[in-house]
Coordinates of C-alpha atoms and ligand atoms in Angstrom, one line a residue:
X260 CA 0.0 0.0 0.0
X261 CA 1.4 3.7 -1.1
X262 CA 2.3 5.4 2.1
X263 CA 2.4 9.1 1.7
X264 CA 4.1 11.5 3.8
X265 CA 2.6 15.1 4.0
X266 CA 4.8 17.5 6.0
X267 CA 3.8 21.3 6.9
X268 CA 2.4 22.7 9.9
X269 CA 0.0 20.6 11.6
X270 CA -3.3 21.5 13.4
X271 CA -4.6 18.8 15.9
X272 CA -7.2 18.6 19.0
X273 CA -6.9 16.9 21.4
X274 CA -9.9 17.9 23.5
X275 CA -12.9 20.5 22.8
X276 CA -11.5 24.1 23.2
X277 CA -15.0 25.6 24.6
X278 CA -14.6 23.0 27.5
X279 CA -10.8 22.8 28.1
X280 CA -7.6 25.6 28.2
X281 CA -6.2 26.1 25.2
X282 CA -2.9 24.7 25.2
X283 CA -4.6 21.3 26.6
X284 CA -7.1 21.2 23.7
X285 CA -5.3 22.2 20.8
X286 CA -1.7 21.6 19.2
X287 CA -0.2 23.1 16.3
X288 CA 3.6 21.3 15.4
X289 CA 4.9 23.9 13.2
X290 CA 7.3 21.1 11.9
X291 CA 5.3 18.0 11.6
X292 CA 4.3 15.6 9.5
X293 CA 0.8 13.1 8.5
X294 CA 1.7 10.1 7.1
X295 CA -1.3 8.2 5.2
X296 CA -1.5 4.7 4.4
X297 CA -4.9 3.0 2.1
X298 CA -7.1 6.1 3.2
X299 CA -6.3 6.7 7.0
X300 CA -3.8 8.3 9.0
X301 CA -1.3 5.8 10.1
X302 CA 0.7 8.3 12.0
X303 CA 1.7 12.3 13.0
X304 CA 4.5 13.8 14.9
X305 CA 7.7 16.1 13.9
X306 CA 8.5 15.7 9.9
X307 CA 12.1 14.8 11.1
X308 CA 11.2 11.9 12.6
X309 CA 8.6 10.8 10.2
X310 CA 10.8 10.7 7.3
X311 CA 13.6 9.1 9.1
X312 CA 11.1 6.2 10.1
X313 CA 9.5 5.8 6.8
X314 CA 12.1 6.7 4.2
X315 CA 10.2 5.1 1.8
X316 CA 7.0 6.6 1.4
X317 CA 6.3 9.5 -1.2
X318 CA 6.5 13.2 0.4
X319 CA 4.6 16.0 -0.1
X320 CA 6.0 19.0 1.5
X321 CA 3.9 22.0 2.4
X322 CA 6.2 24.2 4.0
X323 CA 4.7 26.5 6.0
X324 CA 0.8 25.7 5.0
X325 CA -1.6 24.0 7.6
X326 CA -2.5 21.1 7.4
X327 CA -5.9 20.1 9.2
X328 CA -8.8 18.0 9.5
X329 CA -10.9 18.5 6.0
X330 CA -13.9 20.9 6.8
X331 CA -17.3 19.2 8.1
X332 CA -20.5 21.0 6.6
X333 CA -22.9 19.8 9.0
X334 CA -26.0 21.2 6.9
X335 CA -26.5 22.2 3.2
X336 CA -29.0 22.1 0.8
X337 CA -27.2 20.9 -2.6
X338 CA -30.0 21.5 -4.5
X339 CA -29.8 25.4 -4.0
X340 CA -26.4 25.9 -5.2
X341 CA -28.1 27.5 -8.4
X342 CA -29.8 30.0 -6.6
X343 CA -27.1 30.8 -4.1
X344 CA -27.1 35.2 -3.4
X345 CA -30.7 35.8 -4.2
X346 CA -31.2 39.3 -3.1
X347 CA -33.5 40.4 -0.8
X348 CA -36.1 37.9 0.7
X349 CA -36.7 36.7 4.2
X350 CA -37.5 33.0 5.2
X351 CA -41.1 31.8 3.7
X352 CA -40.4 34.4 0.9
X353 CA -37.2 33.1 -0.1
X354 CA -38.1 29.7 0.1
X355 CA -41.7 30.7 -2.4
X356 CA -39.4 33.0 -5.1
X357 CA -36.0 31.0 -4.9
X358 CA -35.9 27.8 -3.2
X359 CA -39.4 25.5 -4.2
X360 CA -39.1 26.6 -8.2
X361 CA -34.9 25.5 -8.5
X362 CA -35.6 22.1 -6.2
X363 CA -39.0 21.5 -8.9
X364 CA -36.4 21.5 -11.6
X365 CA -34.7 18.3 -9.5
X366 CA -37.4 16.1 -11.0
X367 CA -34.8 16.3 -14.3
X368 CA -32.4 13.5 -12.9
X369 CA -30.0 14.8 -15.5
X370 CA -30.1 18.3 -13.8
X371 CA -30.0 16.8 -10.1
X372 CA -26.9 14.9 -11.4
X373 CA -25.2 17.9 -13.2
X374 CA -25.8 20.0 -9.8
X375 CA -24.6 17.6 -8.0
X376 CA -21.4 17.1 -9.5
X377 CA -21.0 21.0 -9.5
X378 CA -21.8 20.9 -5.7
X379 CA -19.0 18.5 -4.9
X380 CA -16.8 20.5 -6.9
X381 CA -17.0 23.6 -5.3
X382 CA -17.1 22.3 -2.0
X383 CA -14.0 20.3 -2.3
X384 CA -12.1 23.5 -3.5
X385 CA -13.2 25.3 -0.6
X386 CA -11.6 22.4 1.8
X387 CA -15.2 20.8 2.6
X388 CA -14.3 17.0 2.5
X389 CA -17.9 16.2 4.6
X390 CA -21.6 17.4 4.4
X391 CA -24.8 16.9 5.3
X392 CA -27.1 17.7 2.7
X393 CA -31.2 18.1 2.4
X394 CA -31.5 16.9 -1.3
X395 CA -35.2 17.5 -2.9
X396 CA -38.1 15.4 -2.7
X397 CA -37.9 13.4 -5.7
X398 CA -35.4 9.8 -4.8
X399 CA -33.0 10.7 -8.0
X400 CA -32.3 14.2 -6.3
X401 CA -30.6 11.7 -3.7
X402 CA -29.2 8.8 -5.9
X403 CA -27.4 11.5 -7.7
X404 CA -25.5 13.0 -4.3
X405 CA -24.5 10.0 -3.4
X406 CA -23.5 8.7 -6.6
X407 CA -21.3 11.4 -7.6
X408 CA -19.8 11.2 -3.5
X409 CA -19.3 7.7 -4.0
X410 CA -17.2 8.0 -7.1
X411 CA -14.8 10.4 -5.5
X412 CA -14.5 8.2 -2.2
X413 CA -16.0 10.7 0.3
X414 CA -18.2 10.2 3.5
X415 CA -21.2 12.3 3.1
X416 CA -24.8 12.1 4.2
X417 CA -27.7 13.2 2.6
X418 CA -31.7 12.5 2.4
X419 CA -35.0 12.9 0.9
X420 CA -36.5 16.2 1.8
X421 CA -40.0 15.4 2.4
X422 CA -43.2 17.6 2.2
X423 CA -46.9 17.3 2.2
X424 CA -48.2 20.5 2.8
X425 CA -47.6 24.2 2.0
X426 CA -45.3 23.4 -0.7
X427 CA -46.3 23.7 -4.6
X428 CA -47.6 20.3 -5.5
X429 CA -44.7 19.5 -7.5
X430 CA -42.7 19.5 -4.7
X431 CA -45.0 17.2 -2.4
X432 CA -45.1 13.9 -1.4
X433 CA -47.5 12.2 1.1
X434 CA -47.0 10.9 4.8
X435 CA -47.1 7.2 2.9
X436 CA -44.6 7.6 -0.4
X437 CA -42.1 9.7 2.2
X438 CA -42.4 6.9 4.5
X439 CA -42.0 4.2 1.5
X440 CA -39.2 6.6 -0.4
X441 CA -37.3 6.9 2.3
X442 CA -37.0 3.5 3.2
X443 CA -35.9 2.6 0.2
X444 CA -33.1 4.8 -0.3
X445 CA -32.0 4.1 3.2
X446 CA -31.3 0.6 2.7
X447 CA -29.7 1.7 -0.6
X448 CA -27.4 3.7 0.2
X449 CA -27.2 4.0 4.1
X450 CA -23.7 2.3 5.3
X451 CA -22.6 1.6 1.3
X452 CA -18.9 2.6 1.4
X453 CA -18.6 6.0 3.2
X454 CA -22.7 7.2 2.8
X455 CA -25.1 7.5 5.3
X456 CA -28.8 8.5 5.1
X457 CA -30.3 11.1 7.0
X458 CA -34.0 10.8 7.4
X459 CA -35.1 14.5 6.4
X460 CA -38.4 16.3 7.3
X461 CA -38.0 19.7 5.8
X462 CA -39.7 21.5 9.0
X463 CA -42.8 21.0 10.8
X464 CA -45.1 24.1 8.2
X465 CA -44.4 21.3 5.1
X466 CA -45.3 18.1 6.9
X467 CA -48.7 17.2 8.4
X468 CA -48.7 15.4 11.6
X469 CA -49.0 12.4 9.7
X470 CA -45.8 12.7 7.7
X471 CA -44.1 13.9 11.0
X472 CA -45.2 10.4 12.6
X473 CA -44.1 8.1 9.6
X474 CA -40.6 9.6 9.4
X475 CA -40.4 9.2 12.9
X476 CA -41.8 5.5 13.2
X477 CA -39.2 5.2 10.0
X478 CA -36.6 6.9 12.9
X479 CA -37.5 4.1 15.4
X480 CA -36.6 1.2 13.0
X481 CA -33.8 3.0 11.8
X482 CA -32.6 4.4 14.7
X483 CA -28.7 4.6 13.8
X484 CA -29.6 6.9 11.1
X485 CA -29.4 11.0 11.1
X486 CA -32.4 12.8 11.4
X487 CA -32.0 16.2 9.7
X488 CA -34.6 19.2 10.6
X489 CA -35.0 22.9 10.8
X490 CA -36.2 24.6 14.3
X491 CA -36.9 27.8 15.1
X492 CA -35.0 29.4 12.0
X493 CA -37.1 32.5 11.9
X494 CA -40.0 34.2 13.9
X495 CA -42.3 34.7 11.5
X496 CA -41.7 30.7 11.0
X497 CA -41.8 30.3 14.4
X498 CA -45.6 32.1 14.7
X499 CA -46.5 30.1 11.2
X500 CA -45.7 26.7 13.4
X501 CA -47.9 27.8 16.5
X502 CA -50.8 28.0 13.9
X503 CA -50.5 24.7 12.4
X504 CA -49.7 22.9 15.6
X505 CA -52.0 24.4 18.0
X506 CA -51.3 21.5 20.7
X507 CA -47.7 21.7 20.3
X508 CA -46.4 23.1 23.8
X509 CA -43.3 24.9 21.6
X510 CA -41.5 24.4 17.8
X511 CA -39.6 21.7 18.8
X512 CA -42.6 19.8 20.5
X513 CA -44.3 19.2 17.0
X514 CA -41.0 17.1 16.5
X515 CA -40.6 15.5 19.7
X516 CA -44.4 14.4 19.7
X517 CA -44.0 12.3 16.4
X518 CA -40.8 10.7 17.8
X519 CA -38.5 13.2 16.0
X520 CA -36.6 14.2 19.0
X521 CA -33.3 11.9 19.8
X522 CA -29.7 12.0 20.4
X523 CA -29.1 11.3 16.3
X524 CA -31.2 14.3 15.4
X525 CA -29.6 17.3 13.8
X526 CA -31.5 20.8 14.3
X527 CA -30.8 23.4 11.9
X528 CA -30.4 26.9 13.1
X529 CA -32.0 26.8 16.1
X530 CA -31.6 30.3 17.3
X531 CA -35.2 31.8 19.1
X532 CA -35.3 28.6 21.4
X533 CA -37.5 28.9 24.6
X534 CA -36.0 27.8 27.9
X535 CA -38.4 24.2 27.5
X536 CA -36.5 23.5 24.3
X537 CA -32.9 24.5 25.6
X538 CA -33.1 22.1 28.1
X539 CA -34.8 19.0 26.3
X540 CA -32.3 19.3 23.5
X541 CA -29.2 19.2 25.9
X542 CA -31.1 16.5 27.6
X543 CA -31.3 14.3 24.5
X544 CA -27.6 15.3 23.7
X545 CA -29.2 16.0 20.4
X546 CA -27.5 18.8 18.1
X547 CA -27.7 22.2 16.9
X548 CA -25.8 23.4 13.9
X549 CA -25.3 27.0 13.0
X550 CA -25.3 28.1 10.1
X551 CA -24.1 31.7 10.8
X552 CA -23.8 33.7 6.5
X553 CA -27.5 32.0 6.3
X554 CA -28.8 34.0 9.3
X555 CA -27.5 37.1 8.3
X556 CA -27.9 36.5 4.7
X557 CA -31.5 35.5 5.7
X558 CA -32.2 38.3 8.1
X559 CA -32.9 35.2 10.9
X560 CA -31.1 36.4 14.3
X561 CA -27.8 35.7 16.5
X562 CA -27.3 32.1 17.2
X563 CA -26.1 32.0 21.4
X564 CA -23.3 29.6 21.0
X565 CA -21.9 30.8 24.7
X566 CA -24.9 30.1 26.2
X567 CA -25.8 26.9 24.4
X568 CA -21.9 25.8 24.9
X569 CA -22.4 26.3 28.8
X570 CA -25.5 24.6 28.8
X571 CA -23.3 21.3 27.4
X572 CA -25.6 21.6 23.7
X573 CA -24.0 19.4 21.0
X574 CA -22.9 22.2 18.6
X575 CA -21.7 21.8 14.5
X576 CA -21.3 24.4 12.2
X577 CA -22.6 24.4 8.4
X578 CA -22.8 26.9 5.6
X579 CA -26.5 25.8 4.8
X580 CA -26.1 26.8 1.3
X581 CA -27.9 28.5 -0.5
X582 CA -30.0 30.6 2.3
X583 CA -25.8 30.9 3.2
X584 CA -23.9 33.1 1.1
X585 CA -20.5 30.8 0.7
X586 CA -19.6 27.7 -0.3
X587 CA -16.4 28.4 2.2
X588 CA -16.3 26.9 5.5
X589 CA -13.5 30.0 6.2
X590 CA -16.4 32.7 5.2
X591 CA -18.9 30.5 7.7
X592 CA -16.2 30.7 10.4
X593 CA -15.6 34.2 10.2
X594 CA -19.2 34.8 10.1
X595 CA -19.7 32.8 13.3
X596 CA -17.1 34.6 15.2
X597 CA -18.8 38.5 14.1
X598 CA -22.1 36.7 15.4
X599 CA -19.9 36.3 18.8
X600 CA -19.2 39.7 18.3
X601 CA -22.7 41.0 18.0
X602 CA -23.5 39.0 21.2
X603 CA -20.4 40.2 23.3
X604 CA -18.7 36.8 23.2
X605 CA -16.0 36.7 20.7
X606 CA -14.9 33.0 19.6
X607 CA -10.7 32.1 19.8
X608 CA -9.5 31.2 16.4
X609 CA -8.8 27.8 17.8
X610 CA -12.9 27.3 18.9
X611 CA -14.2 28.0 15.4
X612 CA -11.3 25.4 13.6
X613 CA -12.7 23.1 16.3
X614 CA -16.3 23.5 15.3
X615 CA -15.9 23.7 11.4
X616 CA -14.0 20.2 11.9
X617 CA -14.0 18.5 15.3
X618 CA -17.2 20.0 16.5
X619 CA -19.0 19.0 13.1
X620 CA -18.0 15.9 13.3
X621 CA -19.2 15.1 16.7
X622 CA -22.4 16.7 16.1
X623 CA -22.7 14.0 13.4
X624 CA -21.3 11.1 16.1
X625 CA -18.8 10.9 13.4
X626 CA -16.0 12.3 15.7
X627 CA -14.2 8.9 15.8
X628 CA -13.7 8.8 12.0
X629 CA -13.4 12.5 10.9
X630 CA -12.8 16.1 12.1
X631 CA -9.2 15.2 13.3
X632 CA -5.8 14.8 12.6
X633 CA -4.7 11.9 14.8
X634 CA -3.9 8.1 14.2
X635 CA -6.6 5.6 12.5
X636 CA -8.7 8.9 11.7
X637 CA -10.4 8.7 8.0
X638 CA -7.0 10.8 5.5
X639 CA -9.5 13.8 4.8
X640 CA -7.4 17.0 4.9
X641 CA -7.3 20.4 3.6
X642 CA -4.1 22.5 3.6
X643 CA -4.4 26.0 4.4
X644 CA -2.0 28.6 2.6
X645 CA -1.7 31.1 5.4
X646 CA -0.8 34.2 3.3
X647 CA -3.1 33.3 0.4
X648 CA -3.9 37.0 -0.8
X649 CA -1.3 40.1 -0.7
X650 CA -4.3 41.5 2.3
X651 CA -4.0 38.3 4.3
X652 CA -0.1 37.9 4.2
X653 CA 1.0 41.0 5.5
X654 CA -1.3 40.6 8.1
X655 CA 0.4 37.4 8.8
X656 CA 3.9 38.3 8.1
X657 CA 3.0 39.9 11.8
X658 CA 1.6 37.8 13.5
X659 CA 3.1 36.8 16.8
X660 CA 2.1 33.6 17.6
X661 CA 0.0 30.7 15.4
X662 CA -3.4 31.9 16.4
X663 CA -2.7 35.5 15.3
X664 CA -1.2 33.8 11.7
X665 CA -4.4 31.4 11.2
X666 CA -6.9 34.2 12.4
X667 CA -6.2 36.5 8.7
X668 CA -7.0 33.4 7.3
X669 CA -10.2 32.3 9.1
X670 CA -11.3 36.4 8.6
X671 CA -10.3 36.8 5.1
X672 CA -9.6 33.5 3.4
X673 CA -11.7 32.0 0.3
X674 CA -10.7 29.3 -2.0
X675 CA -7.8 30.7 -2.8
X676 CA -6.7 29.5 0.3
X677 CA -7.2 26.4 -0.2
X678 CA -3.6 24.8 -1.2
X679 CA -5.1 20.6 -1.2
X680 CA -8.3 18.8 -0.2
X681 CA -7.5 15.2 0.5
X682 CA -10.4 13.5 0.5
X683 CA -9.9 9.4 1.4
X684 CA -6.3 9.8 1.7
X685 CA -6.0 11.3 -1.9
X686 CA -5.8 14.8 -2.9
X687 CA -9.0 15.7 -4.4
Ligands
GUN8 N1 -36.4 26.1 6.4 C1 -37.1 25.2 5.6 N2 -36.4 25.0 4.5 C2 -35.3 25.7 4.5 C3 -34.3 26.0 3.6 O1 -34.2 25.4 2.5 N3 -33.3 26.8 3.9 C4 -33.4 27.5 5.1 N4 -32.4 28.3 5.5 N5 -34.4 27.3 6.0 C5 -35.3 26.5 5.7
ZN9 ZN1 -31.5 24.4 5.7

C-alpha cells in the first residue's frame, strides 16, 4: 500500500477548546508531519522523525501551510447551489421565489446529477471534505449526491426532503410515499462505502402530523440513522408553526411528539429557542448546527453559542447553502465569530477550527472517523496557505504567535486559500 508522507504545519485537538484551556485542547507542530497509508492516517509527529522512520514513502512538503482536518458542513441544501445570493427575501419568501421553483427542476435527474457534480466541486475546492445535505423530494435528487460522492471516495450524508403541505404540489409527497421513499433509499445507500442516510423532514409548516409520525416510526426502525430538521429558524416561521400545531407546547414539541426528537437528530439553526427547548435538546444530547452567513444572509437572528456551549448543547457548524452566502467553511467561520461579536462573546480562532472540523464531526457522532488529525482517523485533509492574498499575508507576516497567523485566514480567506483537499487519503 502507497504510504504518503505530508509534511507542513500541523493543526490537531486533542480535546474541545470551549470546554478545556487552550494549550490542553489544541496543538499546532509547526514542523510535523501526517503520514497516510490505504485512506487513514497511520501516524503524526515532527516531519524529522517521520521521514527518518519511513524513508520510503512519497512526500509532499507543504512548507509552511496548515494542514488540518478536511472541513465538516454539517448542513447544506445541494440542491440550492443555483440560486445561491438571491437578493433580498426573508424566510417563507425566499423559500416561495427562490428555493421551491430550483428544487421542482430536480425532477430532471440529468439536472440533479449535473448539480450535484458542480456541488462537490465547489465544496471540495473550498476544503469541505464532509456534508450533510437536504436533497429534494424526488429519490433521484438523492441517488445522484450520493453517486457522484461515492465516485470520489468521500463520507457524506444526505436524504429525501419530504413535504406534504404548503409546498407547490410539484414538490409534495405524502405521509405514505415519504415513509416508503425513504425507506428505500436508506437501505440503498445508508452504510454503502462511506454514505449515510439522514431521514429529512424539511420543517414541521411542510409536513402534516401524519408525515411527522411516519418519518419518525421510520426513525424508530432505523434508529442509527441522522435525522435532519430545521427549528426555530425564523419568527415569523416560528408564529406560522404555532398556527398549524396548536397543541404543540413549543416548535420543537411538534418534533418530539412524532418521535422526531433523539440523540441522532440534527437541528438546523435553532436560534429563538424557549428555555423548555434548551433544556430538552441538551437533555437528549441532540444537536444544533449553526449556520451563521445564512442567518445574516436571511435576516434570521444571533445564534447563542456561549450560552448553548455552557449549557453542554452538542454544537456543528454548516454553511446551509444557499439561504448561506458561501460555499467556504473559512467565510462561515468568520461569520460565526462576528455573530460572537454582536453577542459580546467573541470566539478564539482555535474554537471556530474546532467547530468547522471536530465539533461537526461530533455533532454528526462521526467524531471517531473524521474532524481530526490523529492516528486511525479517516485521511480527509485540507491544507491552508496562510498568506493566500497580498491582504491576508501582510497581516500574517506579523503575526506573533499561530493563532494570530491562522486568524487572517479564518477572517479573510476563500478558495484561494485552499492549497489541497485530501479526500480518502487522496488529494481531491
Ligand atoms: N427552512 C425550511 N427549508 C429551508 C431551507 O431550504 N433553507 C433554510 N435556510 N431554512 C429552511
Ligand atoms: Zn437548511
Amino acid at each position: 500500500m502507497t504510504k504518503r508522507l505530508l509534511t507542513g504545519q500541523v493543526l490537531s485537538f486533542a480535546a474541545d477548546p470551549f470546554h478545556a484551556p487552550l494549550d490542553e485542547a489544541v496543538q499546532v507542530d509547526t514542523a510535523g508531519a501526517v503520514l497516510v497509508e490505504g485512506g487513514r492516517i497511520a501516524a503524526t509527529g515532527p516531519a524529522a522523525a517521520l521521514r527518518a522512520a519511513h524513508p520510503e514513502a512519497e512526500v509532499t512538503d507543504y512548507g509552511q501551510d496548515l494542514i488540518c482536518a478536511g472541513f465538516v458542513d454539517a448542513h447544506v441544501h445541494y440542491p440550492q447551489t443555483a440560486i445561491i445570493a438571491s437578493w433580498g427575501k426573508r424566510l417563507i419568501d425566499w423559500l416561495n421565489s427562490y428555493t421551491f421553483p430550483e428544487e421542482i427542476s430536480f425532477v430532471d435527474p440529468d439536472h440533479a446529477a449535473e448539480i450535484a457534480l458542480r456541488y462537490c466541486d465547489l465544496t471540495a475546492a473550498n476544503g469541505t471534505t464532509t456534508f450533510v445535505s437536504y436533497c429534494t423530494i424526488h429519490p433521484a435528487s438523492v441517488d445522484a449526491i450520493m453517486a457522484e460522492a461515492q465516485g470520489r471516495g468521500q463520507r457524506i450524508v444526505a436524504g429525501k426532503t419530504c413535504m406534504d403541505r404548503n409546498a407547490p404540489e410539484a414538490l409534495q409527497d405524502t405521509a405514505q410515499s415519504a415513509y416508503n421513499d425513504s425507506k428505500r433509499l436508506l437501505e440503498k445507500w445508508h452504510g454503502v462505502d462511506r454514505l449515510s442516510y439522514a431521514i429529512t423532514p424539511r420543517f414541521s409548516p411542510t409536513s402534516t402530523p401524519e408525515q411527522l409520525a411516519a418519518l419518525g416510526a421510520l426513525w424508530a426502525e432505523h434508529p442509527d440513522c441522522l435525522m435532519q430538521t430545521h427549528l426555530s429558524e425564523q419568527l415569523d416561521e416560528i408564529a406560522w408553526v404555532r398556527s398549524l400545531y396548536p397543541q404543540a407546547r413549543d416548535y420543537l414539541d411538534t418534533y418530539e411528539a412524532h418521535g422526531l426528537l433523539g440523540p441522532r437528530g440534527l437541528y438546523g439553526h435553532a436560534i429563538h429557542l424557549e428555555p423548555r427547548e434548551r433544556a430538552r435538546l441538551a437533555e437528549v444530547g441532540a444537536s444544533l448546527i449553526h449556520c451563521p452567513t445564512s442567518n445574516t444572509f436571511i435576516g434570521s437572528g444571533l445564534f447563542d453559542m456561549a450560552g448553548l456551549m455552557a449549557e453542554g448543547q452538542r454544537i456543528g457548524l454548516a454553511t446551509d447553502t444557499g439561504g448561506g452566502s458561501s460555499f467556504s467553511m473559512l467565510r462561515t467561520m468568520a461569520a460565526a465569530y462576528e455573530i460572537g461579536q454582536l453577542r459580546g462573546t467573541p470566539l478564539h480562532p482555535a474554537q471556530l477550527m474546532w467547530l468547522a472540523t471536530q465539533g461537526s464531526a461530533r455533532a454528526l457522532h462521526m467524531d471517531h472517523q473524521i474532524g481530526n488529525v490523529a492516528v486511525g482517523m479517516e485521511a480527509d485533509l485540507v491544507v491552508l496557505d496562510l498568506a493566500s492574498t497580498p491582504a491576508i499575508a501582510q497581516r500574517a507576516a506579523r503575526a506573533e504567535g499561530v493563532w494570530e497567523a491562522i486568524f487572517p485566514t479564518i477572517m479573510m480567506g476563500d478558495d484561494r486559500a485552499i492549497r489541497a483537499t485530501w479526500i480518502n487519503g487522496r488529494p481531491a
